[in-house]
């Protein structure tokens, strides 16, 4: 059954949720609240009710679900207040900044008997869905390495994302999506260790990019890299296994999967460089390789709220679980610790 929802925080993402809810078959948007009067005025100009205060929103019995789209530092307080007021909660990512805070939010969900989940909308990205299918297909043989990158060249957006007290920085902004995706792909193995280096190319206070290495059981490694000073992009995704490799060069492009049917092919044309020749590194050709292109599947991100509503009605488990939320935040904590100490950090985490 359709649920009445209100949005707290009517900035960029609050606006996205509002627009999204207007086209939803499961959510009815009843109003928004923002601490900035001009954002409330902007909502009313769009024909959306703006509550005069947070208290008024939380006291409205018509509101069943609250979506929190404020900067990251206030997610915890707002989510707990909303659950204590009897509302179910969808929180924007990152759900909060520490595992201790997240535990308090999960405790509130259990105590209040309200659904509490986080908007990991990039689980519906086609790039992720293709790579997850490739991983599960076994086409490439046992997988030993995955790389997931997002590269931009415009620095950190010039708002609260530049400041640590609001939960700024790229680990929280994009890292949370890419970490969640890697854990969703490598769903069958335990993460044992992370090593992370944060970049400070344009900002000393928060990371404006990072390189996170993840070490899983069975000698599988993953590299998650976010950059905001990259003027040539590296591929969005790369995966390689014993029998083949797969790549998505850019957003929206199909996955190119290449696999080897004649591993011991002897007819190798060496690569000649100024300083020598190499057969070891010589590329293969059609004598030993096959390839195919896999289009990204169509995914409907409305399925996110459809699941939330079914979870509220007790018909389904919520897709983004408390356990998964905790795993993602603990990986971020370990990444920051590794960046601080310069050392790898041992963990034991699995979706
Ligand atoms: P924004 O700065 O554009 O908007 C935040 C809004 O929250 C502002 O209008 C601000 O006035 C308001 N606000 C701040 N504190 C408040 C409070 N205590 N009560 C009510 N309103 C308050 O930021 P944004 O880009 O919309 O990001 C908001 C959240 O959404 C962040 O957690 C961010 O990480 C997340 N986000 C998620 C995605 C995604 O794809 N899932 C994309 C962008 C942003």
PDB file of N, CA, C and O in Angstrom, residues 315-348:
ATOM      1  N   UNK A 315       6.099  -7.596   4.172  1.00  0.00           N
ATOM      2  CA  UNK A 315       6.008  -8.554   3.067  1.00  0.00           C
ATOM      3  C   UNK A 315       7.376  -8.983   2.548  1.00  0.00           C
ATOM      4  O   UNK A 315       7.492  -9.946   1.809  1.00  0.00           O
ATOM      5  N   UNK A 316       8.414  -8.220   2.863  1.00  0.00           N
ATOM      6  CA  UNK A 316       9.769  -8.517   2.372  1.00  0.00           C
ATOM      7  C   UNK A 316      10.766  -8.064   3.407  1.00  0.00           C
ATOM      8  O   UNK A 316      10.477  -7.151   4.186  1.00  0.00           O
ATOM      9  N   UNK A 317      11.958  -8.640   3.362  1.00  0.00           N
ATOM     10  CA  UNK A 317      13.072  -8.104   4.140  1.00  0.00           C
ATOM     11  C   UNK A 317      13.565  -6.834   3.449  1.00  0.00           C
ATOM     12  O   UNK A 317      13.529  -6.754   2.211  1.00  0.00           O
ATOM     13  N   UNK A 318      14.035  -5.859   4.216  1.00  0.00           N
ATOM     14  CA  UNK A 318      14.609  -4.680   3.566  1.00  0.00           C
ATOM     15  C   UNK A 318      15.886  -5.095   2.835  1.00  0.00           C
ATOM     16  O   UNK A 318      16.660  -5.926   3.328  1.00  0.00           O
ATOM     17  N   UNK A 319      16.057  -4.532   1.621  1.00  0.00           N
ATOM     18  CA  UNK A 319      17.197  -4.942   0.779  1.00  0.00           C
ATOM     19  C   UNK A 319      18.524  -4.466   1.352  1.00  0.00           C
ATOM     20  O   UNK A 319      19.521  -5.184   1.310  1.00  0.00           O
ATOM     21  N   UNK A 320      18.545  -3.238   1.851  1.00  0.00           N
ATOM     22  CA  UNK A 320      19.779  -2.724   2.455  1.00  0.00           C
ATOM     23  C   UNK A 320      19.650  -2.949   3.962  1.00  0.00           C
ATOM     24  O   UNK A 320      18.963  -2.210   4.673  1.00  0.00           O
ATOM     25  N   UNK A 321      20.292  -4.002   4.426  1.00  0.00           N
ATOM     26  CA  UNK A 321      20.054  -4.466   5.797  1.00  0.00           C
ATOM     27  C   UNK A 321      20.926  -3.707   6.798  1.00  0.00           C
ATOM     28  O   UNK A 321      21.936  -3.084   6.434  1.00  0.00           O
ATOM     29  N   UNK A 322      20.550  -3.817   8.069  1.00  0.00           N
ATOM     30  CA  UNK A 322      21.361  -3.212   9.143  1.00  0.00           C
ATOM     31  C   UNK A 322      22.772  -3.800   9.115  1.00  0.00           C
ATOM     32  O   UNK A 322      23.759  -3.075   9.299  1.00  0.00           O
ATOM     33  N   UNK A 323      22.849  -5.111   8.901  1.00  0.00           N
ATOM     34  CA  UNK A 323      24.165  -5.757   8.875  1.00  0.00           C
ATOM     35  C   UNK A 323      25.035  -5.157   7.768  1.00  0.00           C
ATOM     36  O   UNK A 323      26.214  -4.832   7.986  1.00  0.00           O
ATOM     37  N   UNK A 324      24.463  -5.012   6.574  1.00  0.00           N
ATOM     38  CA  UNK A 324      25.244  -4.467   5.451  1.00  0.00           C
ATOM     39  C   UNK A 324      25.646  -3.021   5.714  1.00  0.00           C
ATOM     40  O   UNK A 324      26.764  -2.598   5.388  1.00  0.00           O
ATOM     41  N   UNK A 325      24.732  -2.246   6.306  1.00  0.00           N
ATOM     42  CA  UNK A 325      25.063  -0.852   6.642  1.00  0.00           C
ATOM     43  C   UNK A 325      26.262  -0.820   7.582  1.00  0.00           C
ATOM     44  O   UNK A 325      27.183  -0.002   7.432  1.00  0.00           O
ATOM     45  N   UNK A 326      26.254  -1.727   8.563  1.00  0.00           N
ATOM     46  CA  UNK A 326      27.343  -1.771   9.546  1.00  0.00           C
ATOM     47  C   UNK A 326      28.656  -2.199   8.874  1.00  0.00           C
ATOM     48  O   UNK A 326      29.726  -1.640   9.166  1.00  0.00           O
ATOM     49  N   UNK A 327      28.587  -3.178   7.982  1.00  0.00           N
ATOM     50  CA  UNK A 327      29.797  -3.623   7.278  1.00  0.00           C
ATOM     51  C   UNK A 327      30.412  -2.444   6.511  1.00  0.00           C
ATOM     52  O   UNK A 327      31.620  -2.177   6.606  1.00  0.00           O
ATOM     53  N   UNK A 328      29.595  -1.708   5.780  1.00  0.00           N
ATOM     54  CA  UNK A 328      30.110  -0.575   4.986  1.00  0.00           C
ATOM     55  C   UNK A 328      30.788   0.461   5.888  1.00  0.00           C
ATOM     56  O   UNK A 328      31.873   0.966   5.571  1.00  0.00           O
ATOM     57  N   UNK A 329      30.145   0.790   7.006  1.00  0.00           N
ATOM     58  CA  UNK A 329      30.711   1.837   7.879  1.00  0.00           C
ATOM     59  C   UNK A 329      31.985   1.321   8.559  1.00  0.00           C
ATOM     60  O   UNK A 329      32.960   2.081   8.728  1.00  0.00           O
ATOM     61  N   UNK A 330      32.016   0.040   8.920  1.00  0.00           N
ATOM     62  CA  UNK A 330      33.243  -0.483   9.541  1.00  0.00           C
ATOM     63  C   UNK A 330      34.405  -0.496   8.544  1.00  0.00           C
ATOM     64  O   UNK A 330      35.567  -0.303   8.927  1.00  0.00           O
ATOM     65  N   UNK A 331      34.112  -0.716   7.277  1.00  0.00           N
ATOM     66  CA  UNK A 331      35.177  -0.649   6.261  1.00  0.00           C
ATOM     67  C   UNK A 331      35.704   0.787   6.160  1.00  0.00           C
ATOM     68  O   UNK A 331      36.921   1.017   6.092  1.00  0.00           O
ATOM     69  N   UNK A 332      34.806   1.745   6.202  1.00  0.00           N
ATOM     70  CA  UNK A 332      35.238   3.154   6.148  1.00  0.00           C
ATOM     71  C   UNK A 332      36.079   3.497   7.372  1.00  0.00           C
ATOM     72  O   UNK A 332      37.127   4.158   7.264  1.00  0.00           O
ATOM     73  N   UNK A 333      35.657   3.041   8.527  1.00  0.00           N
ATOM     74  CA  UNK A 333      36.450   3.293   9.746  1.00  0.00           C
ATOM     75  C   UNK A 333      37.847   2.693   9.613  1.00  0.00           C
ATOM     76  O   UNK A 333      38.849   3.332   9.969  1.00  0.00           O
ATOM     77  N   UNK A 334      37.916   1.465   9.112  1.00  0.00           N
ATOM     78  CA  UNK A 334      39.216   0.802   8.951  1.00  0.00           C
ATOM     79  C   UNK A 334      40.056   1.549   7.915  1.00  0.00           C
ATOM     80  O   UNK A 334      41.282   1.684   8.070  1.00  0.00           O
ATOM     81  N   UNK A 335      39.408   2.051   6.869  1.00  0.00           N
ATOM     82  CA  UNK A 335      40.133   2.799   5.826  1.00  0.00           C
ATOM     83  C   UNK A 335      40.756   4.064   6.414  1.00  0.00           C
ATOM     84  O   UNK A 335      41.926   4.366   6.165  1.00  0.00           O
ATOM     85  N   UNK A 336      39.995   4.794   7.212  1.00  0.00           N
ATOM     86  CA  UNK A 336      40.527   6.020   7.830  1.00  0.00           C
ATOM     87  C   UNK A 336      41.654   5.690   8.806  1.00  0.00           C
ATOM     88  O   UNK A 336      42.648   6.405   8.880  1.00  0.00           O
ATOM     89  N   UNK A 337      41.491   4.594   9.538  1.00  0.00           N
ATOM     90  CA  UNK A 337      42.560   4.201  10.478  1.00  0.00           C
ATOM     91  C   UNK A 337      43.834   3.874   9.699  1.00  0.00           C
ATOM     92  O   UNK A 337      44.939   4.288  10.078  1.00  0.00           O
ATOM     93  N   UNK A 338      43.687   3.163   8.602  1.00  0.00           N
ATOM     94  CA  UNK A 338      44.844   2.806   7.781  1.00  0.00           C
ATOM     95  C   UNK A 338      45.517   4.065   7.216  1.00  0.00           C
ATOM     96  O   UNK A 338      46.747   4.182   7.221  1.00  0.00           O
ATOM     97  N   UNK A 339      44.692   5.009   6.764  1.00  0.00           N
ATOM     98  CA  UNK A 339      45.267   6.256   6.233  1.00  0.00           C
ATOM     99  C   UNK A 339      46.043   7.001   7.328  1.00  0.00           C
ATOM    100  O   UNK A 339      47.117   7.545   7.073  1.00  0.00           O
ATOM    101  N   UNK A 340      45.494   6.980   8.526  1.00  0.00           N
ATOM    102  CA  UNK A 340      46.127   7.695   9.654  1.00  0.00           C
ATOM    103  C   UNK A 340      47.461   7.068  10.031  1.00  0.00           C
ATOM    104  O   UNK A 340      48.446   7.743  10.273  1.00  0.00           O
ATOM    105  N   UNK A 341      47.490   5.729  10.085  1.00  0.00           N
ATOM    106  CA  UNK A 341      48.681   5.033  10.594  1.00  0.00           C
ATOM    107  C   UNK A 341      49.650   4.670   9.478  1.00  0.00           C
ATOM    108  O   UNK A 341      50.814   4.357   9.752  1.00  0.00           O
ATOM    109  N   UNK A 342      49.157   4.647   8.250  1.00  0.00           N
ATOM    110  CA  UNK A 342      49.999   4.193   7.142  1.00  0.00           C
ATOM    111  C   UNK A 342      50.130   2.681   7.092  1.00  0.00           C
ATOM    112  O   UNK A 342      50.930   2.143   6.315  1.00  0.00           O
ATOM    113  N   UNK A 343      49.347   1.992   7.905  1.00  0.00           N
ATOM    114  CA  UNK A 343      49.462   0.525   7.994  1.00  0.00           C
ATOM    115  C   UNK A 343      48.156  -0.138   7.545  1.00  0.00           C
ATOM    116  O   UNK A 343      47.080   0.447   7.666  1.00  0.00           O
ATOM    117  N   UNK A 344      48.252  -1.398   7.084  1.00  0.00           N
ATOM    118  CA  UNK A 344      47.013  -2.123   6.800  1.00  0.00           C
ATOM    119  C   UNK A 344      46.250  -2.416   8.090  1.00  0.00           C
ATOM    120  O   UNK A 344      46.845  -2.487   9.173  1.00  0.00           O
ATOM    121  N   UNK A 345      44.953  -2.577   7.975  1.00  0.00           N
ATOM    122  CA  UNK A 345      44.109  -2.854   9.148  1.00  0.00           C
ATOM    123  C   UNK A 345      43.360  -4.165   8.915  1.00  0.00           C
ATOM    124  O   UNK A 345      42.710  -4.341   7.880  1.00  0.00           O
ATOM    125  N   UNK A 346      43.472  -5.078   9.880  1.00  0.00           N
ATOM    126  CA  UNK A 346      42.769  -6.364   9.769  1.00  0.00           C
ATOM    127  C   UNK A 346      41.301  -6.195  10.140  1.00  0.00           C
ATOM    128  O   UNK A 346      40.973  -5.492  11.101  1.00  0.00           O
ATOM    129  N   UNK A 347      40.452  -6.865   9.387  1.00  0.00           N
ATOM    130  CA  UNK A 347      39.007  -6.842   9.662  1.00  0.00           C
ATOM    131  C   UNK A 347      38.469  -8.256   9.405  1.00  0.00           C
ATOM    132  O   UNK A 347      39.210  -9.135   8.922  1.00  0.00           O
ATOM    133  N   UNK A 348      37.225  -8.480   9.714  1.00  0.00           N
ATOM    134  CA  UNK A 348      36.561  -9.746   9.356  1.00  0.00           C
ATOM    135  C   UNK A 348      35.118  -9.375   9.030  1.00  0.00           C
ATOM    136  O   UNK A 348      34.277  -9.287   9.923  1.00  0.00           O
TER     137      UNK A 348
END
